[in-house]
Amino acid sequence: MIPQSFIDDLISRVDIVDVVSEYVRLTKRSGKEMLGLCPFHSEKTPSFYVSPDKQVYHCFGCGKGGGVINFLMEIENYQYIDVLAALAKRVGMTLPDDGATDELANKRQRMLHLNRDAARHFHEMLMSPMGVTARDYLAMRGLGKEVITKFGIGAAPDSWYLLMDSMIKKGYTKTELIEAGLAKNSRKESSIYDHFRNRVMFPIIDVRSNVIGFSGRILDDGAPKYLNSPDTLVFNKSRNLFALNLARKSKSGMMILVEGNIDVVALHQAGFDGAVAALGTSMTAEQARLMSQYANKVVIAFDSDHAGKKAALRAIPLVEKTGMEVKVVDLGVAKDPDDFLKKHGHDAFALLLDHSENHISYRFLSLKSGYDLSTDEGRVAYVNAATTLLSELSSKPEREIYSVRVAQDVGISQEAVQNEAEKKYRARIVRQRKDYEKKVTKPREAVSKVLSKQFKEKNADSVLAEEGVVRMLIKDPTLVNVIDEMDFTNDEFTSLFLKHVYEMITKRIAESKDTGEQYILPELDIDGASRLTKILSKIEVLVFGEKTLRDYIERIREEKSKLAKFELDRDLFFEIREAKLKQFRETEK
């Protein structure tokens, strides 16, 4: 195992603000705390706090919290040992050899090195005589040498073994090439061959400048047009964006979401440095949240064909949920942003961005284009579809405003459209309420049995006092003398979680180790770290520390005999459930 002394030393050298700032745009509040939009859930108003003094983070919206190790484990889905390795590298420390647990971290690092060497190989191939076809293609697309170098663009010649042979000479194995998605097994023979062939190669680089994968654009009429690396130990295409490593540095406060890598490169070359692409997949919630960490506004500039418009309509609600302003551009007769730039230039595209459509307007315009409004059947079908779309708008003023537009489109009264939309809106709320009822409504007896088993964790008054004991000891470990004086033991905890934390704290005190929360949190899992961070966010007046701690212990002992509290907890559960159902019913009115 990694020695605790090493982990403590590592944490003391890392500034959580620097690490979190690579994922979240933080602003300084009055005082020392930093504030930003939470990267773990969608929100419009920032509720994510980072404390430079305590070296912890906490979101008052979703409840996530912890120290720098917990943050990286949550946001990168890293294993504990991987986070330690990454942080150690960051501060110039050498991670002690930990045998089997260190194997995964080494494997990940080895794969990153392989990807880096492969990227260099592809770039060298582009500049060699074997890259002439790829160079001609890039020149035809109007991409200059400077932007090619900036993006590290390369070429995979039409060869079955070129990359494989080059990487094996560097000491990598066939297994490593396959696991990195750079080679594939042959079905007919017991051999492997290059995954990328006859393609322009775009390295996919994360925000820490690691090459995590590749996207290759075919150089002939073959398929698929774009081929991405498969998911690997270091790459997941649904959780990454092409060129985010560059776009996150944009001063515009805006990201331009496009479909193709060439569009991204062309836009950056033209000065629009906020352009990113979704790696050939449908937009995901994770990718939307990624953008929200670096920008307040997203302009969707997908291809102008039917598939591009459908993709834009799918992406809009995902981006909207993050709280970002969403707009959509109409490229007119141009097939994609690169084509538009070639035909009309930088200034015209800048103007296009300035006059981009509100996303709701775009959805209605797209909907309208799919119906023949010169016929009665077309108008009826359009009104039916439009009122369904209206019912999905949570704002009543928005429903009223767009009802006017729909009514004008088909030549009927606004009242008729609005009434139908409100009817569908209420029906949607009713469905949500019924779904909720179906989910939570179980026989009272069955719920009571479950709650009975969980009573120890539900004894609210005792748990609050137990939280206080933990909080006081972390803030002032010298108070352990009160623990000894009152013969308080870990068996007096009703919360198993708090008992575990208490044992961790007293063990560190006995070993004369720092009990700062930044040292306690890494020993907990993600949920545990979030829970403890919330507990420690409550204020304690340490000047009365001994008296406060005694009060907490006495309260724990008083509550120990009050099994009647279970009845209150059970009743409270049913009250909350009824209140939730009542809320749905009020919304239906």
Coordinates of N, CA, C and O in Angstrom, one line a residue, residues 467-569:
E467 N -22.4 14.1 14.3 CA -21.7 15.0 13.3 C -20.9 16.1 14.0 O -19.8 16.4 13.6
G468 N -21.5 16.6 15.1 CA -20.8 17.6 15.8 C -19.5 17.1 16.5 O -18.5 17.8 16.5
V469 N -19.6 15.9 17.0 CA -18.4 15.3 17.6 C -17.3 15.2 16.5 O -16.1 15.6 16.8
V470 N -17.6 14.7 15.4 CA -16.6 14.5 14.3 C -16.1 15.9 13.9 O -14.9 16.1 13.7
R471 N -17.0 16.8 13.7 CA -16.6 18.2 13.3 C -15.7 18.8 14.3 O -14.7 19.4 13.9
M472 N -16.0 18.7 15.6 CA -15.1 19.4 16.6 C -13.8 18.8 16.6 O -12.8 19.5 16.8
L473 N -13.7 17.4 16.5 CA -12.3 16.8 16.6 C -11.5 17.1 15.4 O -10.3 17.2 15.5
I474 N -12.1 17.3 14.2 CA -11.3 17.6 13.0 C -10.8 19.1 13.1 O -9.7 19.4 12.8
K475 N -11.7 19.9 13.6 CA -11.3 21.3 13.8 C -10.3 21.6 14.9 O -9.5 22.5 14.8
D476 N -10.4 20.8 16.0 CA -9.5 21.0 17.1 C -9.2 19.6 17.8 O -9.9 19.2 18.7
P477 N -8.2 18.9 17.3 CA -7.9 17.6 17.8 C -7.5 17.5 19.3 O -7.5 16.5 19.9
T478 N -7.2 18.7 19.9 CA -6.8 18.7 21.3 C -8.0 18.4 22.2 O -7.9 18.0 23.3
L479 N -9.2 18.4 21.6 CA -10.5 18.1 22.3 C -10.6 16.7 22.6 O -11.6 16.2 23.3
V480 N -9.6 15.9 22.2 CA -9.7 14.4 22.4 C -9.7 14.2 23.9 O -10.1 13.1 24.4
N481 N -9.1 15.2 24.7 CA -9.1 15.0 26.2 C -10.5 14.9 26.8 O -10.7 14.3 27.8
V482 N -11.5 15.6 26.1 CA -12.9 15.5 26.6 C -13.4 14.1 26.3 O -14.2 13.6 27.1
I483 N -13.1 13.6 25.2 CA -13.5 12.2 24.8 C -13.0 11.2 25.9 O -13.8 10.4 26.4
D484 N -11.8 11.4 26.3 CA -11.2 10.5 27.3 C -11.9 10.7 28.7 O -12.2 9.8 29.4
E485 N -12.1 12.0 29.0 CA -12.7 12.3 30.3 C -14.1 11.8 30.4 O -14.5 11.3 31.5
M486 N -14.9 11.8 29.3 CA -16.3 11.3 29.4 C -16.4 9.8 29.0 O -17.6 9.3 28.9
D487 N -15.3 9.2 28.8 CA -15.3 7.7 28.4 C -16.2 7.5 27.2 O -16.9 6.5 27.2
F488 N -16.2 8.4 26.3 CA -17.0 8.2 25.0 C -16.3 7.2 24.1 O -15.1 7.3 23.9
T489 N -17.1 6.3 23.6 CA -16.5 5.2 22.7 C -17.2 5.2 21.3 O -18.3 5.8 21.2
N490 N -16.5 4.6 20.4 CA -17.1 4.6 19.0 C -18.4 3.8 19.0 O -19.2 4.0 18.1
D491 N -18.6 2.9 19.9 CA -19.9 2.1 20.0 C -21.1 3.0 20.2 O -22.2 2.5 20.0
E492 N -20.9 4.2 20.7 CA -22.1 5.0 21.0 C -22.6 5.7 19.7 O -23.6 6.4 19.8
F493 N -21.9 5.6 18.6 CA -22.4 6.2 17.4 C -23.6 5.3 16.8 O -23.5 4.1 16.9
T494 N -24.7 6.0 16.4 CA -25.7 5.2 15.7 C -25.5 5.2 14.2 O -26.0 4.3 13.5
S495 N -24.7 6.2 13.7 CA -24.4 6.2 12.3 C -23.1 5.5 12.0 O -22.0 5.8 12.6
L496 N -23.2 4.4 11.2 CA -22.0 3.6 10.9 C -20.9 4.5 10.1 O -19.7 4.3 10.3
F497 N -21.4 5.4 9.3 CA -20.5 6.2 8.5 C -19.7 7.1 9.5 O -18.5 7.2 9.4
L498 N -20.4 7.8 10.4 CA -19.8 8.7 11.3 C -18.8 8.0 12.3 O -17.8 8.5 12.7
K499 N -19.2 6.8 12.6 CA -18.4 5.9 13.5 C -17.1 5.6 12.7 O -16.0 5.7 13.3
H500 N -17.1 5.3 11.4 CA -15.9 5.1 10.6 C -15.0 6.3 10.6 O -13.8 6.2 10.8
V501 N -15.6 7.5 10.4 CA -14.9 8.7 10.3 C -14.2 9.0 11.6 O -13.1 9.4 11.7
Y502 N -15.0 8.8 12.7 CA -14.5 9.1 14.1 C -13.3 8.2 14.3 O -12.2 8.6 14.9
E503 N -13.3 6.9 13.9 CA -12.2 6.0 14.1 C -11.0 6.5 13.3 O -9.8 6.3 13.8
M504 N -11.2 7.0 12.1 CA -10.1 7.5 11.3 C -9.4 8.7 12.0 O -8.2 8.8 12.1
I505 N -10.3 9.6 12.6 CA -9.7 10.8 13.2 C -8.9 10.4 14.5 O -7.8 10.9 14.7
T506 N -9.5 9.6 15.3 CA -8.8 9.3 16.6 C -7.6 8.5 16.3 O -6.6 8.6 17.1
K507 N -7.6 7.7 15.3 CA -6.3 7.0 14.9 C -5.2 8.0 14.5 O -4.1 7.8 14.9
R508 N -5.6 9.0 13.7 CA -4.6 10.0 13.3 C -4.1 10.8 14.5 O -2.9 11.1 14.6
I509 N -5.0 11.1 15.4 CA -4.6 11.8 16.6 C -3.6 11.0 17.4 O -2.6 11.5 17.9
A510 N -3.9 9.7 17.6 CA -3.1 8.9 18.4 C -1.7 8.7 17.7 O -0.7 8.6 18.4
E511 N -1.6 8.9 16.4 CA -0.3 8.8 15.7 C 0.3 10.1 15.4 O 1.3 10.2 14.7
S512 N -0.3 11.2 16.1 CA 0.2 12.6 15.9 C 0.2 13.0 14.5 O 1.2 13.8 14.1
K513 N -0.8 12.7 13.7 CA -0.9 13.1 12.3 C -1.9 14.2 12.2 O -2.8 14.4 13.0
D514 N -1.8 15.0 11.2 CA -2.7 16.1 10.9 C -4.1 15.6 10.7 O -4.3 14.7 9.9
T515 N -5.1 16.2 11.3 CA -6.5 15.8 11.1 C -7.2 16.8 10.2 O -8.5 16.8 10.2
G516 N -6.5 17.6 9.5 CA -7.2 18.5 8.6 C -8.1 17.7 7.6 O -7.7 16.6 7.2
E517 N -9.2 18.3 7.2 CA -10.2 17.6 6.4 C -9.6 17.1 5.1 O -10.0 16.1 4.5
Q518 N -8.6 17.9 4.5 CA -8.0 17.5 3.3 C -7.3 16.2 3.4 O -7.0 15.5 2.4
Y519 N -6.9 15.8 4.6 CA -6.2 14.5 4.8 C -7.2 13.4 5.1 O -6.9 12.2 4.9
I520 N -8.3 13.7 5.7 CA -9.3 12.7 6.0 C -10.1 12.3 4.8 O -10.4 11.1 4.5
L521 N -10.5 13.3 3.9 CA -11.4 13.0 2.8 C -10.9 12.0 1.8 O -11.7 11.2 1.3
P522 N -9.6 12.0 1.5 CA -9.1 11.0 0.5 C -9.3 9.5 0.9 O -9.3 8.6 0.1
E523 N -9.5 9.3 2.2 CA -9.7 7.9 2.7 C -11.1 7.4 2.5 O -11.5 6.3 2.8
L524 N -12.0 8.3 2.0 CA -13.4 8.0 1.8 C -13.8 7.9 0.4 O -13.1 8.4 -0.5
D525 N -14.8 7.1 0.1 CA -15.3 7.1 -1.3 C -16.0 8.4 -1.7 O -16.1 9.3 -0.9
I526 N -16.4 8.5 -3.0 CA -17.0 9.7 -3.5 C -18.2 10.2 -2.6 O -18.2 11.3 -2.2
D527 N -19.1 9.3 -2.4 CA -20.3 9.6 -1.6 C -19.9 10.0 -0.2 O -20.5 11.0 0.4
G528 N -19.0 9.3 0.4 CA -18.6 9.6 1.8 C -17.9 10.9 1.9 O -18.2 11.7 2.8
A529 N -17.1 11.2 0.9 CA -16.4 12.5 0.9 C -17.4 13.7 0.8 O -17.2 14.7 1.5
S530 N -18.4 13.5 -0.1 CA -19.4 14.5 -0.2 C -20.2 14.7 1.1 O -20.4 15.9 1.5
R531 N -20.5 13.6 1.7 CA -21.3 13.7 3.0 C -20.5 14.4 4.1 O -21.0 15.3 4.8
L532 N -19.2 14.0 4.2 CA -18.4 14.6 5.2 C -18.1 16.1 5.0 O -18.1 16.9 5.9
T533 N -17.9 16.5 3.7 CA -17.7 17.9 3.3 C -18.9 18.7 3.7 O -18.8 19.8 4.3
K534 N -20.1 18.2 3.5 CA -21.3 18.9 3.9 C -21.4 19.1 5.4 O -21.7 20.1 5.9
I535 N -21.0 18.0 6.2 CA -21.0 18.1 7.6 C -20.1 19.1 8.1 O -20.4 19.9 9.0
L536 N -18.9 19.2 7.5 CA -17.8 20.1 8.0 C -18.1 21.6 7.6 O -17.4 22.5 8.0
S537 N -19.0 21.8 6.6 CA -19.3 23.1 6.2 C -20.1 23.9 7.3 O -20.2 25.1 7.2
K538 N -20.6 23.2 8.3 CA -21.4 23.9 9.3 C -20.4 24.6 10.3 O -19.3 24.1 10.6
I539 N -20.8 25.7 10.8 CA -19.9 26.5 11.6 C -19.9 26.1 13.1 O -20.9 25.8 13.6
E540 N -18.7 26.0 13.7 CA -18.6 25.7 15.1 C -17.8 26.9 15.8 O -16.8 27.3 15.2
V541 N -18.2 27.3 16.9 CA -17.4 28.3 17.7 C -16.4 27.6 18.6 O -16.8 27.1 19.6
L542 N -15.1 27.6 18.2 CA -14.2 26.8 18.9 C -13.8 27.3 20.3 O -13.2 26.6 21.1
V543 N -14.1 28.6 20.5 CA -13.7 29.2 21.8 C -14.5 28.5 23.0 O -14.0 28.4 24.1
F544 N -15.6 27.9 22.6 CA -16.4 27.1 23.6 C -16.3 25.6 23.3 O -17.3 24.9 23.5
G545 N -15.2 25.2 22.7 CA -15.1 23.9 22.2 C -15.4 22.8 23.2 O -16.1 21.8 22.9
E546 N -14.8 22.8 24.4 CA -15.0 21.7 25.3 C -16.4 21.6 25.7 O -16.9 20.5 25.8
K547 N -17.1 22.7 26.0 CA -18.5 22.7 26.4 C -19.3 22.1 25.3 O -20.2 21.3 25.5
T548 N -19.1 22.6 24.1 CA -19.8 22.2 22.9 C -19.7 20.7 22.7 O -20.7 20.0 22.5
L549 N -18.5 20.1 22.8 CA -18.3 18.7 22.6 C -19.0 17.9 23.7 O -19.6 16.9 23.4
R550 N -18.9 18.4 24.9 CA -19.6 17.7 26.0 C -21.1 17.6 25.7 O -21.8 16.6 26.0
D551 N -21.7 18.8 25.3 CA -23.1 18.8 25.0 C -23.5 17.8 23.9 O -24.5 17.2 24.0
Y552 N -22.6 17.7 22.9 CA -22.9 16.8 21.8 C -22.9 15.3 22.3 O -23.8 14.5 22.0
I553 N -22.0 15.0 23.2 CA -21.9 13.6 23.7 C -23.1 13.3 24.6 O -23.7 12.2 24.5
E554 N -23.5 14.3 25.4 CA -24.7 14.1 26.3 C -25.9 13.9 25.5 O -26.8 13.1 25.8
R555 N -26.0 14.7 24.4 CA -27.2 14.5 23.5 C -27.2 13.1 22.9 O -28.3 12.5 22.7
I556 N -26.1 12.6 22.4 CA -26.0 11.3 21.9 C -26.6 10.3 22.9 O -27.4 9.4 22.5
R557 N -26.2 10.4 24.1 CA -26.6 9.5 25.1 C -28.0 9.6 25.5 O -28.7 8.6 25.8
E558 N -28.6 10.8 25.4 CA -30.0 11.0 25.7 C -30.8 10.4 24.6 O -31.9 9.7 24.8
E559 N -30.4 10.5 23.3 CA -31.1 10.0 22.2 C -31.1 8.5 22.1 O -31.9 7.9 21.4
K560 N -30.1 7.9 22.7 CA -29.8 6.5 22.5 C -31.1 5.7 22.9 O -31.4 4.6 22.4
S561 N -31.8 6.2 24.0 CA -32.9 5.4 24.5 C -34.2 5.8 23.9 O -35.3 5.2 24.2
K562 N -34.2 6.7 23.0 CA -35.5 7.3 22.4 C -35.9 6.5 21.1 O -35.8 7.1 20.0
L563 N -36.2 5.3 21.3 CA -36.6 4.5 20.1 C -37.9 5.0 19.5 O -38.2 4.8 18.3
A564 N -38.6 5.8 20.2 CA -39.9 6.4 19.7 C -39.6 7.3 18.5 O -40.5 7.6 17.8
K565 N -38.3 7.8 18.4 CA -38.0 8.6 17.3 C -38.3 8.0 16.0 O -38.5 8.6 15.0
F566 N -38.2 6.6 16.0 CA -38.5 5.9 14.7 C -39.8 6.3 14.2 O -40.0 6.4 13.0
E567 N -40.8 6.4 15.1 CA -42.2 6.7 14.7 C -42.2 8.0 14.0 O -42.9 8.2 13.0
L568 N -41.5 9.0 14.5 CA -41.4 10.3 13.9 C -40.8 10.3 12.5 O -41.3 10.9 11.6
D569 N -39.7 9.5 12.4 CA -39.0 9.4 11.1 C -39.9 8.7 10.1 O -40.0 9.1 8.9

